Structures are given as structure tokens and as C-alpha cells.
Amino acid sequence: MEITISQDDGRVPVTVFHLQGDLADEEPLWSQAQQAYVDGTRYLLLDMRKVPSITSAGLRAIHEVYQLLRSDAPEESDEVVRKGIASGSYTSGHLKLLKPSKTAMKSLSVAGYDMFLDIYKKYAEAIASF
Amino acid sequence: MDVITARYPVAEKKDLAVIRRFTEAVMAAIGVEQEIASELVLAVHEATANVIIHGYKDQPGCVVIEIAQAGKDLQIKLRDQAPTFDPTTVPTPDVSVPLGQQPYSGMGVHMMRSFTDELRYRVTDEGENELILVKFDAIQT
């Protein structure tokens, strides 16, 4: 897995991780996300256009990154998330995904992540959604 | 029944990528439909990752993979010599729980179940773990 990083602007500054290769381990995604968080990233788009598949370890990395980004975001507290999901209005404000492959999408779907993470097909739409 | 076997006498975590590539290559060679092949590669990955990480506790250990074609069906046998453990008894995680509150354990086995039609386990006469993953109608005609 290779990760290149770029910055873009929606309504907020967005860090974009361009992932390339199978997401088959927690590293390097988890460590890169931790470093980005330390450097000030609070809104992250995972560009998954070049990720053929995601294993359970890769899902765990996404899970951990999701938790990290909402850790100091009161608008994504457990209670707010619960209410948002119940009312159908929840969006994952701090972490979004761009165009996972069919196989990667299957992993996300099997794990139920597609219910809780915003997934976009177009880069511009994904950036504008933050 | 045609059987293709790969033996990894000292498999480690770093070999998981090699095992994925082997599985991909066999799937392509015998004409498994692309989407099914990708899912089976993931199922084999999860099974072998569990053996190496949990069974062998990240120490090198033997893993044998046999891929057998029977008509349009596919059977993948994984054997290892880790302490006996039946992954089919692992409970299915509740994936409807919000992402931040999901317990993580059991996801690998959940993926194996989701990507196959049958998951069977037995202890062989030699005392090895044997996990059998079955996919019906996997082979393109």
C-alpha cells in the first residue's frame, strides 16, 4: 500500500490520502493518519480509486481513523451519531471515501461501514461535501 | 477433481501477500469469475491471517492450501498445525451497530462466511486444523 497526500478545500481544509494497492493491513494508513492528525488534519478523504480490495485489517484501519477524527468533534459524539442514524440524517463529517472498487465496496458493505461512512463517486463532490 | 496445492512450511505475516497472489493466479488459471475470485482471495487471506496471527501467534508455521475444482464448484482446503481452533464457532458481529461502537473481533470470519457458500472445519487424523471453503458455480463455462 502506497499513500500520497494532497490538500484541497471544501468549506474546510481537506486532507486527501490517495491510496494505491490492497488495503490489507493497518499500516501505513493508521500511522499516516495519526501523523496527519498531529499536523492538524480534521477532515480526511480516502481516495480509494486504486484500492483493489480491503481485508479485515484494512477495515480496522478505517475504523481507527474514523474514531481518531471524531475524537474531539462534539458534533460526532456517540449520542449525536446514534440520533443521526435513527433519524436518517447522519453523515460522517470528518472521514469520507472516494470511489471504492467493487470488491473493496463488498468488504465495506459486509462490515456495515457503508451505512456509516459517506462514499462518493466523484472527487469534486467528495471535496465539496466537507 | 483437479487439485492445486501450495505448501508454506514457515508462513509468516509477510507471506500473506504471496498467498493472495497465489490464490489470484489459481483463480485466473481455472476460470473463476472475476468478482467471485476477488472475494475468494479475501476469504483465503482472512483464513490464513487468522492462522498466522492468532494460531501461530505471529511465529512461523506451516500452512497448506489446496484448491480443488469439481465441475463448476470450487473447494479450498487450508491446513495448519496451530493449536486446534474452530473458526466456524466465532459469532457473527452485529454490523448494524454504529461504526464507532462496533466490537471488532470476528470480522475476518464474518468476511469468510460472506464470501463463500460453505465454511467447514475439522481436526484431521494428524491433529491438524482443516478449514474448507466452498463456492458453488464459481467456474465460468
PDB file of C-alpha atoms in Angstrom:
ATOM      1  CA  MET A   1       0.000   0.000   0.000  1.00  0.00           C
ATOM      2  CA  GLU A   2       1.334   3.373  -1.016  1.00  0.00           C
ATOM      3  CA  ILE A   3      -0.147   6.623   0.177  1.00  0.00           C
ATOM      4  CA  THR A   4       0.386  10.030  -1.365  1.00  0.00           C
ATOM      5  CA  ILE A   5      -1.094  13.041   0.358  1.00  0.00           C
ATOM      6  CA  SER A   6      -2.574  16.222  -1.040  1.00  0.00           C
ATOM      7  CA  GLN A   7      -4.596  19.104   0.333  1.00  0.00           C
ATOM      8  CA  ASP A   8      -7.794  20.620  -1.000  1.00  0.00           C
ATOM      9  CA  ASP A   9     -10.506  22.939   0.224  1.00  0.00           C
ATOM     10  CA  GLY A  10     -14.188  22.321   0.668  1.00  0.00           C
ATOM     11  CA  ARG A  11     -15.869  24.565   3.214  1.00  0.00           C
ATOM     12  CA  VAL A  12     -12.989  23.387   5.404  1.00  0.00           C
ATOM     13  CA  PRO A  13      -9.405  22.304   4.634  1.00  0.00           C
ATOM     14  CA  VAL A  14      -9.441  18.697   3.484  1.00  0.00           C
ATOM     15  CA  THR A  15      -6.519  16.281   3.518  1.00  0.00           C
ATOM     16  CA  VAL A  16      -6.681  13.683   0.777  1.00  0.00           C
ATOM     17  CA  PHE A  17      -4.963  10.318   1.110  1.00  0.00           C
ATOM     18  CA  HIS A  18      -4.547   8.759  -2.319  1.00  0.00           C
ATOM     19  CA  LEU A  19      -4.259   5.040  -1.587  1.00  0.00           C
ATOM     20  CA  GLN A  20      -2.716   2.615  -4.046  1.00  0.00           C
ATOM     21  CA  GLY A  21      -2.719  -1.170  -3.600  1.00  0.00           C
ATOM     22  CA  ASP A  22      -4.654  -3.598  -1.446  1.00  0.00           C
ATOM     23  CA  LEU A  23      -5.662  -2.207   1.937  1.00  0.00           C
ATOM     24  CA  ALA A  24      -4.526  -5.392   3.643  1.00  0.00           C
ATOM     25  CA  ASP A  25      -3.001  -4.102   6.846  1.00  0.00           C
ATOM     26  CA  GLU A  26      -3.469  -1.338   9.389  1.00  0.00           C
ATOM     27  CA  GLU A  27      -0.172   0.169   8.280  1.00  0.00           C
ATOM     28  CA  PRO A  28       0.675   2.523   6.693  1.00  0.00           C
ATOM     29  CA  LEU A  29      -2.816   4.067   6.764  1.00  0.00           C
ATOM     30  CA  TRP A  30      -3.086   4.234  10.539  1.00  0.00           C
ATOM     31  CA  SER A  31       0.332   5.781  11.146  1.00  0.00           C
ATOM     32  CA  GLN A  32      -0.075   8.285   8.297  1.00  0.00           C
ATOM     33  CA  ALA A  33      -3.487   9.286   9.630  1.00  0.00           C
ATOM     34  CA  GLN A  34      -2.106   9.725  13.135  1.00  0.00           C
ATOM     35  CA  GLN A  35       0.668  11.945  11.794  1.00  0.00           C
ATOM     36  CA  ALA A  36      -1.790  13.971   9.724  1.00  0.00           C
ATOM     37  CA  TYR A  37      -3.982  14.398  12.808  1.00  0.00           C
ATOM     38  CA  VAL A  38      -0.998  15.646  14.816  1.00  0.00           C
ATOM     39  CA  ASP A  39      -0.271  18.046  11.966  1.00  0.00           C
ATOM     40  CA  GLY A  40      -3.790  19.455  12.166  1.00  0.00           C
ATOM     41  CA  THR A  41      -5.919  17.333   9.812  1.00  0.00           C
ATOM     42  CA  ARG A  42      -9.509  17.044  10.964  1.00  0.00           C
ATOM     43  CA  TYR A  43     -11.200  16.330   7.608  1.00  0.00           C
ATOM     44  CA  LEU A  44      -9.915  13.414   5.580  1.00  0.00           C
ATOM     45  CA  LEU A  45     -10.894  11.967   2.219  1.00  0.00           C
ATOM     46  CA  LEU A  46      -9.635   8.474   1.419  1.00  0.00           C
ATOM     47  CA  ASP A  47      -9.247   8.233  -2.344  1.00  0.00           C
ATOM     48  CA  MET A  48      -9.816   4.529  -2.961  1.00  0.00           C
ATOM     49  CA  ARG A  49      -9.881   4.529  -6.748  1.00  0.00           C
ATOM     50  CA  LYS A  50      -6.686   2.446  -6.835  1.00  0.00           C
ATOM     51  CA  VAL A  51      -7.503   0.070  -3.978  1.00  0.00           C
ATOM     52  CA  PRO A  52      -8.441  -3.338  -5.410  1.00  0.00           C
ATOM     53  CA  SER A  53      -9.546  -4.871  -2.096  1.00  0.00           C
ATOM     54  CA  ILE A  54      -9.882  -4.337   1.650  1.00  0.00           C
ATOM     55  CA  THR A  55      -9.189  -7.034   4.243  1.00  0.00           C
ATOM     56  CA  SER A  56     -10.442  -7.069   7.831  1.00  0.00           C
ATOM     57  CA  ALA A  57      -7.158  -5.449   8.907  1.00  0.00           C
ATOM     58  CA  GLY A  58      -7.799  -2.698   6.367  1.00  0.00           C
ATOM     59  CA  LEU A  59     -11.305  -2.256   7.732  1.00  0.00           C
ATOM     60  CA  ARG A  60      -9.830  -1.963  11.196  1.00  0.00           C
ATOM     61  CA  ALA A  61      -7.537   0.827   9.959  1.00  0.00           C
ATOM     62  CA  ILE A  62     -10.521   2.716   8.514  1.00  0.00           C
ATOM     63  CA  HIS A  63     -12.370   2.178  11.807  1.00  0.00           C
ATOM     64  CA  GLU A  64      -9.461   3.576  13.807  1.00  0.00           C
ATOM     65  CA  VAL A  65      -9.080   6.589  11.528  1.00  0.00           C
ATOM     66  CA  TYR A  66     -12.818   7.271  11.822  1.00  0.00           C
ATOM     67  CA  GLN A  67     -12.549   7.136  15.615  1.00  0.00           C
ATOM     68  CA  LEU A  68      -9.476   9.367  15.652  1.00  0.00           C
ATOM     69  CA  LEU A  69     -11.088  12.085  13.542  1.00  0.00           C
ATOM     70  CA  ARG A  70     -14.264  12.221  15.624  1.00  0.00           C
ATOM     71  CA  SER A  71     -12.399  12.063  18.943  1.00  0.00           C
ATOM     72  CA  ASP A  72     -12.511  15.810  19.507  1.00  0.00           C
ATOM     73  CA  ALA A  73     -15.590  16.533  17.392  1.00  0.00           C
ATOM     74  CA  PRO A  74     -18.629  17.064  19.640  1.00  0.00           C
ATOM     75  CA  GLU A  75     -20.888  17.014  16.571  1.00  0.00           C
ATOM     76  CA  GLU A  76     -19.910  13.366  16.149  1.00  0.00           C
ATOM     77  CA  SER A  77     -20.302  12.197  19.741  1.00  0.00           C
ATOM     78  CA  ASP A  78     -21.806   8.739  20.268  1.00  0.00           C
ATOM     79  CA  GLU A  79     -25.124  10.279  21.252  1.00  0.00           C
ATOM     80  CA  VAL A  80     -25.288  12.587  18.222  1.00  0.00           C
ATOM     81  CA  VAL A  81     -24.311   9.722  15.914  1.00  0.00           C
ATOM     82  CA  ARG A  82     -26.973   7.469  17.443  1.00  0.00           C
ATOM     83  CA  LYS A  83     -29.656  10.121  16.988  1.00  0.00           C
ATOM     84  CA  GLY A  84     -28.486  10.938  13.465  1.00  0.00           C
ATOM     85  CA  ILE A  85     -28.596   7.304  12.422  1.00  0.00           C
ATOM     86  CA  ALA A  86     -32.037   6.849  13.971  1.00  0.00           C
ATOM     87  CA  SER A  87     -33.372   9.856  12.069  1.00  0.00           C
ATOM     88  CA  GLY A  88     -31.535   9.018   8.852  1.00  0.00           C
ATOM     89  CA  SER A  89     -29.633  12.301   8.872  1.00  0.00           C
ATOM     90  CA  TYR A  90     -26.191  11.071   9.928  1.00  0.00           C
ATOM     91  CA  THR A  91     -23.186  11.834   7.749  1.00  0.00           C
ATOM     92  CA  SER A  92     -19.585  11.041   8.557  1.00  0.00           C
ATOM     93  CA  GLY A  93     -18.462  14.645   8.605  1.00  0.00           C
ATOM     94  CA  HIS A  94     -14.763  14.083   9.161  1.00  0.00           C
ATOM     95  CA  LEU A  95     -13.998  10.971   7.094  1.00  0.00           C
ATOM     96  CA  LYS A  96     -15.298  10.218   3.620  1.00  0.00           C
ATOM     97  CA  LEU A  97     -14.387   7.722   0.940  1.00  0.00           C
ATOM     98  CA  LEU A  98     -13.944   8.192  -2.783  1.00  0.00           C
ATOM     99  CA  LYS A  99     -14.968   5.503  -5.233  1.00  0.00           C
ATOM    100  CA  PRO A 100     -14.009   2.142  -3.766  1.00  0.00           C
ATOM    101  CA  SER A 101     -13.706  -0.695  -6.285  1.00  0.00           C
ATOM    102  CA  LYS A 102     -16.462  -3.287  -6.490  1.00  0.00           C
ATOM    103  CA  THR A 103     -14.507  -5.721  -4.309  1.00  0.00           C
ATOM    104  CA  ALA A 104     -13.492  -3.049  -1.818  1.00  0.00           C
ATOM    105  CA  MET A 105     -17.116  -1.942  -1.656  1.00  0.00           C
ATOM    106  CA  LYS A 106     -18.148  -5.510  -0.886  1.00  0.00           C
ATOM    107  CA  SER A 107     -15.873  -5.543   2.163  1.00  0.00           C
ATOM    108  CA  LEU A 108     -17.242  -2.196   3.331  1.00  0.00           C
ATOM    109  CA  SER A 109     -20.762  -3.450   2.837  1.00  0.00           C
ATOM    110  CA  VAL A 110     -20.221  -6.803   4.589  1.00  0.00           C
ATOM    111  CA  ALA A 111     -18.845  -4.911   7.591  1.00  0.00           C
ATOM    112  CA  GLY A 112     -21.708  -2.417   7.551  1.00  0.00           C
ATOM    113  CA  TYR A 113     -19.334   0.509   7.045  1.00  0.00           C
ATOM    114  CA  ASP A 114     -21.258   1.733   4.023  1.00  0.00           C
ATOM    115  CA  MET A 115     -24.098   2.642   6.383  1.00  0.00           C
ATOM    116  CA  PHE A 116     -21.895   4.954   8.417  1.00  0.00           C
ATOM    117  CA  LEU A 117     -19.366   6.405   6.008  1.00  0.00           C
ATOM    118  CA  ASP A 118     -20.169   8.825   3.208  1.00  0.00           C
ATOM    119  CA  ILE A 119     -18.995   7.395  -0.097  1.00  0.00           C
ATOM    120  CA  TYR A 120     -18.669   9.472  -3.259  1.00  0.00           C
ATOM    121  CA  LYS A 121     -18.091   8.605  -6.883  1.00  0.00           C
ATOM    122  CA  LYS A 122     -16.649  11.951  -7.941  1.00  0.00           C
ATOM    123  CA  TYR A 123     -13.707  13.774  -6.389  1.00  0.00           C
ATOM    124  CA  ALA A 124     -15.217  17.250  -6.672  1.00  0.00           C
ATOM    125  CA  GLU A 125     -18.433  16.139  -4.999  1.00  0.00           C
ATOM    126  CA  ALA A 126     -16.493  14.467  -2.215  1.00  0.00           C
ATOM    127  CA  ILE A 127     -14.445  17.607  -1.527  1.00  0.00           C
ATOM    128  CA  ALA A 128     -17.484  19.872  -1.685  1.00  0.00           C
ATOM    129  CA  SER A 129     -19.296  17.677   0.817  1.00  0.00           C
ATOM    130  CA  PHE A 130     -16.954  18.576   3.678  1.00  0.00           C
TER     131      PHE A 130
ATOM    132  CA  MET B   1     -11.144 -33.474  -9.390  1.00  0.00           C
ATOM    133  CA  ASP B   2      -8.145 -31.270 -10.233  1.00  0.00           C
ATOM    134  CA  VAL B   3      -6.224 -30.128  -7.165  1.00  0.00           C
ATOM    135  CA  ILE B   4      -3.593 -27.396  -6.964  1.00  0.00           C
ATOM    136  CA  THR B   5      -1.563 -27.330  -3.758  1.00  0.00           C
ATOM    137  CA  ALA B   6       0.731 -24.740  -2.211  1.00  0.00           C
ATOM    138  CA  ARG B   7       2.708 -25.509   0.929  1.00  0.00           C
ATOM    139  CA  TYR B   8       4.187 -22.729   3.047  1.00  0.00           C
ATOM    140  CA  PRO B   9       6.309 -24.542   5.673  1.00  0.00           C
ATOM    141  CA  VAL B  10       7.247 -21.377   7.569  1.00  0.00           C
ATOM    142  CA  ALA B  11       4.470 -18.945   6.733  1.00  0.00           C
ATOM    143  CA  GLU B  12       4.605 -15.536   8.377  1.00  0.00           C
ATOM    144  CA  LYS B  13       2.517 -12.393   8.189  1.00  0.00           C
ATOM    145  CA  LYS B  14       4.705 -11.033   5.407  1.00  0.00           C
ATOM    146  CA  ASP B  15       3.753 -14.083   3.297  1.00  0.00           C
ATOM    147  CA  LEU B  16       0.071 -13.113   3.225  1.00  0.00           C
ATOM    148  CA  ALA B  17       0.636 -11.054   0.079  1.00  0.00           C
ATOM    149  CA  VAL B  18       2.319 -14.047  -1.585  1.00  0.00           C
ATOM    150  CA  ILE B  19      -0.612 -16.269  -0.608  1.00  0.00           C
ATOM    151  CA  ARG B  20      -3.058 -13.719  -2.034  1.00  0.00           C
ATOM    152  CA  ARG B  21      -1.130 -13.674  -5.314  1.00  0.00           C
ATOM    153  CA  PHE B  22      -1.031 -17.488  -5.452  1.00  0.00           C
ATOM    154  CA  THR B  23      -4.780 -17.667  -4.877  1.00  0.00           C
ATOM    155  CA  GLU B  24      -5.428 -14.975  -7.505  1.00  0.00           C
ATOM    156  CA  ALA B  25      -3.267 -16.802 -10.035  1.00  0.00           C
ATOM    157  CA  VAL B  26      -5.037 -20.128  -9.492  1.00  0.00           C
ATOM    158  CA  MET B  27      -8.459 -18.490  -9.714  1.00  0.00           C
ATOM    159  CA  ALA B  28      -7.497 -16.882 -13.021  1.00  0.00           C
ATOM    160  CA  ALA B  29      -5.992 -20.101 -14.379  1.00  0.00           C
ATOM    161  CA  ILE B  30      -9.085 -22.180 -13.725  1.00  0.00           C
ATOM    162  CA  GLY B  31     -11.514 -19.552 -14.954  1.00  0.00           C
ATOM    163  CA  VAL B  32     -13.193 -18.337 -11.780  1.00  0.00           C
ATOM    164  CA  GLU B  33     -15.414 -15.346 -12.500  1.00  0.00           C
ATOM    165  CA  GLN B  34     -13.526 -12.156 -11.572  1.00  0.00           C
ATOM    166  CA  GLU B  35     -15.806 -10.868  -8.824  1.00  0.00           C
ATOM    167  CA  ILE B  36     -16.050 -14.283  -7.164  1.00  0.00           C
ATOM    168  CA  ALA B  37     -12.280 -14.710  -7.467  1.00  0.00           C
ATOM    169  CA  SER B  38     -11.646 -11.409  -5.680  1.00  0.00           C
ATOM    170  CA  GLU B  39     -13.952 -12.426  -2.855  1.00  0.00           C
ATOM    171  CA  LEU B  40     -12.372 -15.865  -2.514  1.00  0.00           C
ATOM    172  CA  VAL B  41      -8.909 -14.321  -2.412  1.00  0.00           C
ATOM    173  CA  LEU B  42     -10.119 -12.214   0.512  1.00  0.00           C
ATOM    174  CA  ALA B  43     -11.665 -15.242   2.223  1.00  0.00           C
ATOM    175  CA  VAL B  44      -8.400 -17.197   1.917  1.00  0.00           C
ATOM    176  CA  HIS B  45      -6.466 -14.162   3.134  1.00  0.00           C
ATOM    177  CA  GLU B  46      -8.667 -13.865   6.234  1.00  0.00           C
ATOM    178  CA  ALA B  47      -8.375 -17.575   6.991  1.00  0.00           C
ATOM    179  CA  THR B  48      -4.589 -17.650   6.661  1.00  0.00           C
ATOM    180  CA  ALA B  49      -4.183 -14.346   8.518  1.00  0.00           C
ATOM    181  CA  ASN B  50      -6.128 -15.809  11.450  1.00  0.00           C
ATOM    182  CA  VAL B  51      -3.916 -18.905  11.459  1.00  0.00           C
ATOM    183  CA  ILE B  52      -0.663 -16.937  11.329  1.00  0.00           C
ATOM    184  CA  ILE B  53      -1.617 -14.134  13.714  1.00  0.00           C
ATOM    185  CA  HIS B  54      -3.808 -15.969  16.238  1.00  0.00           C
ATOM    186  CA  GLY B  55      -2.985 -19.654  15.721  1.00  0.00           C
ATOM    187  CA  TYR B  56       0.785 -19.362  15.430  1.00  0.00           C
ATOM    188  CA  LYS B  57       0.856 -16.098  17.409  1.00  0.00           C
ATOM    189  CA  ASP B  58       2.951 -14.382  14.735  1.00  0.00           C
ATOM    190  CA  GLN B  59       5.578 -17.137  14.766  1.00  0.00           C
ATOM    191  CA  PRO B  60       6.455 -19.014  11.533  1.00  0.00           C
ATOM    192  CA  GLY B  61       4.262 -22.047  10.957  1.00  0.00           C
ATOM    193  CA  CYS B  62       3.121 -24.433   8.257  1.00  0.00           C
ATOM    194  CA  VAL B  63       0.118 -23.550   6.094  1.00  0.00           C
ATOM    195  CA  VAL B  64      -1.077 -25.763   3.233  1.00  0.00           C
ATOM    196  CA  ILE B  65      -3.610 -24.556   0.696  1.00  0.00           C
ATOM    197  CA  GLU B  66      -5.365 -26.955  -1.671  1.00  0.00           C
ATOM    198  CA  ILE B  67      -7.634 -25.569  -4.348  1.00  0.00           C
ATOM    199  CA  ALA B  68      -9.845 -28.172  -5.993  1.00  0.00           C
ATOM    200  CA  GLN B  69     -12.249 -27.826  -8.872  1.00  0.00           C
ATOM    201  CA  ALA B  70     -15.261 -30.127  -9.085  1.00  0.00           C
ATOM    202  CA  GLY B  71     -17.290 -29.240 -12.133  1.00  0.00           C
ATOM    203  CA  LYS B  72     -18.282 -25.608 -11.675  1.00  0.00           C
ATOM    204  CA  ASP B  73     -17.701 -25.681  -7.921  1.00  0.00           C
ATOM    205  CA  LEU B  74     -14.590 -24.757  -6.044  1.00  0.00           C
ATOM    206  CA  GLN B  75     -13.288 -26.152  -2.774  1.00  0.00           C
ATOM    207  CA  ILE B  76     -10.390 -24.570  -0.927  1.00  0.00           C
ATOM    208  CA  LYS B  77      -8.808 -26.503   1.944  1.00  0.00           C
ATOM    209  CA  LEU B  78      -6.485 -24.830   4.405  1.00  0.00           C
ATOM    210  CA  ARG B  79      -4.494 -26.977   6.816  1.00  0.00           C
ATOM    211  CA  ASP B  80      -2.258 -25.817   9.644  1.00  0.00           C
ATOM    212  CA  GLN B  81      -0.590 -27.190  12.746  1.00  0.00           C
ATOM    213  CA  ALA B  82      -1.511 -24.410  15.160  1.00  0.00           C
ATOM    214  CA  PRO B  83      -3.440 -25.326  18.332  1.00  0.00           C
ATOM    215  CA  THR B  84      -6.846 -26.604  17.260  1.00  0.00           C
ATOM    216  CA  PHE B  85      -9.449 -23.904  16.847  1.00  0.00           C
ATOM    217  CA  ASP B  86     -12.763 -23.982  15.030  1.00  0.00           C
ATOM    218  CA  PRO B  87     -13.338 -20.584  13.371  1.00  0.00           C
ATOM    219  CA  THR B  88     -16.871 -21.570  12.389  1.00  0.00           C
ATOM    220  CA  THR B  89     -17.858 -21.154  16.058  1.00  0.00           C
ATOM    221  CA  VAL B  90     -16.917 -17.455  16.066  1.00  0.00           C
ATOM    222  CA  PRO B  91     -20.106 -15.408  16.483  1.00  0.00           C
ATOM    223  CA  THR B  92     -21.165 -13.096  13.679  1.00  0.00           C
ATOM    224  CA  PRO B  93     -20.554  -9.453  14.657  1.00  0.00           C
ATOM    225  CA  ASP B  94     -23.527  -7.109  14.717  1.00  0.00           C
ATOM    226  CA  VAL B  95     -22.619  -4.815  11.826  1.00  0.00           C
ATOM    227  CA  SER B  96     -25.697  -2.673  12.309  1.00  0.00           C
ATOM    228  CA  VAL B  97     -24.117  -1.152  15.411  1.00  0.00           C
ATOM    229  CA  PRO B  98     -22.726   2.342  14.674  1.00  0.00           C
ATOM    230  CA  LEU B  99     -19.172   2.181  13.416  1.00  0.00           C
ATOM    231  CA  GLY B 100     -17.535   3.721  16.473  1.00  0.00           C
ATOM    232  CA  GLN B 101     -19.279   1.301  18.811  1.00  0.00           C
ATOM    233  CA  GLN B 102     -18.698  -1.922  16.888  1.00  0.00           C
ATOM    234  CA  PRO B 103     -16.669  -4.572  18.651  1.00  0.00           C
ATOM    235  CA  TYR B 104     -14.021  -5.505  16.170  1.00  0.00           C
ATOM    236  CA  SER B 105     -13.483  -9.197  16.801  1.00  0.00           C
ATOM    237  CA  GLY B 106     -14.941 -11.721  14.388  1.00  0.00           C
ATOM    238  CA  MET B 107     -14.806  -9.548  11.281  1.00  0.00           C
ATOM    239  CA  GLY B 108     -12.370 -11.819   9.437  1.00  0.00           C
ATOM    240  CA  VAL B 109     -14.552 -14.886   9.945  1.00  0.00           C
ATOM    241  CA  HIS B 110     -17.610 -12.820   9.035  1.00  0.00           C
ATOM    242  CA  MET B 111     -15.912 -11.938   5.727  1.00  0.00           C
ATOM    243  CA  MET B 112     -15.064 -15.615   5.125  1.00  0.00           C
ATOM    244  CA  ARG B 113     -18.690 -16.580   5.662  1.00  0.00           C
ATOM    245  CA  SER B 114     -19.931 -13.748   3.467  1.00  0.00           C
ATOM    246  CA  PHE B 115     -17.651 -14.581   0.558  1.00  0.00           C
ATOM    247  CA  THR B 116     -18.239 -18.349   0.476  1.00  0.00           C
ATOM    248  CA  ASP B 117     -21.218 -20.682   0.339  1.00  0.00           C
ATOM    249  CA  GLU B 118     -19.936 -23.117   2.947  1.00  0.00           C
ATOM    250  CA  LEU B 119     -17.349 -22.976   5.683  1.00  0.00           C
ATOM    251  CA  ARG B 120     -16.499 -26.315   7.317  1.00  0.00           C
ATOM    252  CA  TYR B 121     -13.946 -27.233   9.953  1.00  0.00           C
ATOM    253  CA  ARG B 122     -12.499 -30.465  11.254  1.00  0.00           C
ATOM    254  CA  VAL B 123      -9.451 -31.732  13.051  1.00  0.00           C
ATOM    255  CA  THR B 124      -7.575 -34.166  10.788  1.00  0.00           C
ATOM    256  CA  ASP B 125      -6.338 -37.592  11.897  1.00  0.00           C
ATOM    257  CA  GLU B 126      -2.910 -35.970  12.220  1.00  0.00           C
ATOM    258  CA  GLY B 127      -4.311 -33.397  14.632  1.00  0.00           C
ATOM    259  CA  GLU B 128      -4.172 -30.510  12.168  1.00  0.00           C
ATOM    260  CA  ASN B 129      -6.774 -27.820  11.694  1.00  0.00           C
ATOM    261  CA  GLU B 130      -8.551 -28.168   8.368  1.00  0.00           C
ATOM    262  CA  LEU B 131     -10.830 -25.400   7.161  1.00  0.00           C
ATOM    263  CA  ILE B 132     -12.786 -25.941   3.959  1.00  0.00           C
ATOM    264  CA  LEU B 133     -14.198 -23.033   1.997  1.00  0.00           C
ATOM    265  CA  VAL B 134     -16.707 -23.917  -0.703  1.00  0.00           C
ATOM    266  CA  LYS B 135     -18.065 -21.771  -3.514  1.00  0.00           C
ATOM    267  CA  PHE B 136     -20.705 -23.188  -5.815  1.00  0.00           C
ATOM    268  CA  ASP B 137     -20.893 -22.226  -9.503  1.00  0.00           C
ATOM    269  CA  ALA B 138     -17.620 -20.350  -9.270  1.00  0.00           C
ATOM    270  CA  ILE B 139     -16.169 -21.521 -12.574  1.00  0.00           C
ATOM    271  CA  GLN B 140     -17.154 -19.878 -15.835  1.00  0.00           C
ATOM    272  CA  THR B 141     -18.108 -22.273 -18.602  1.00  0.00           C
TER     273      THR B 141
END
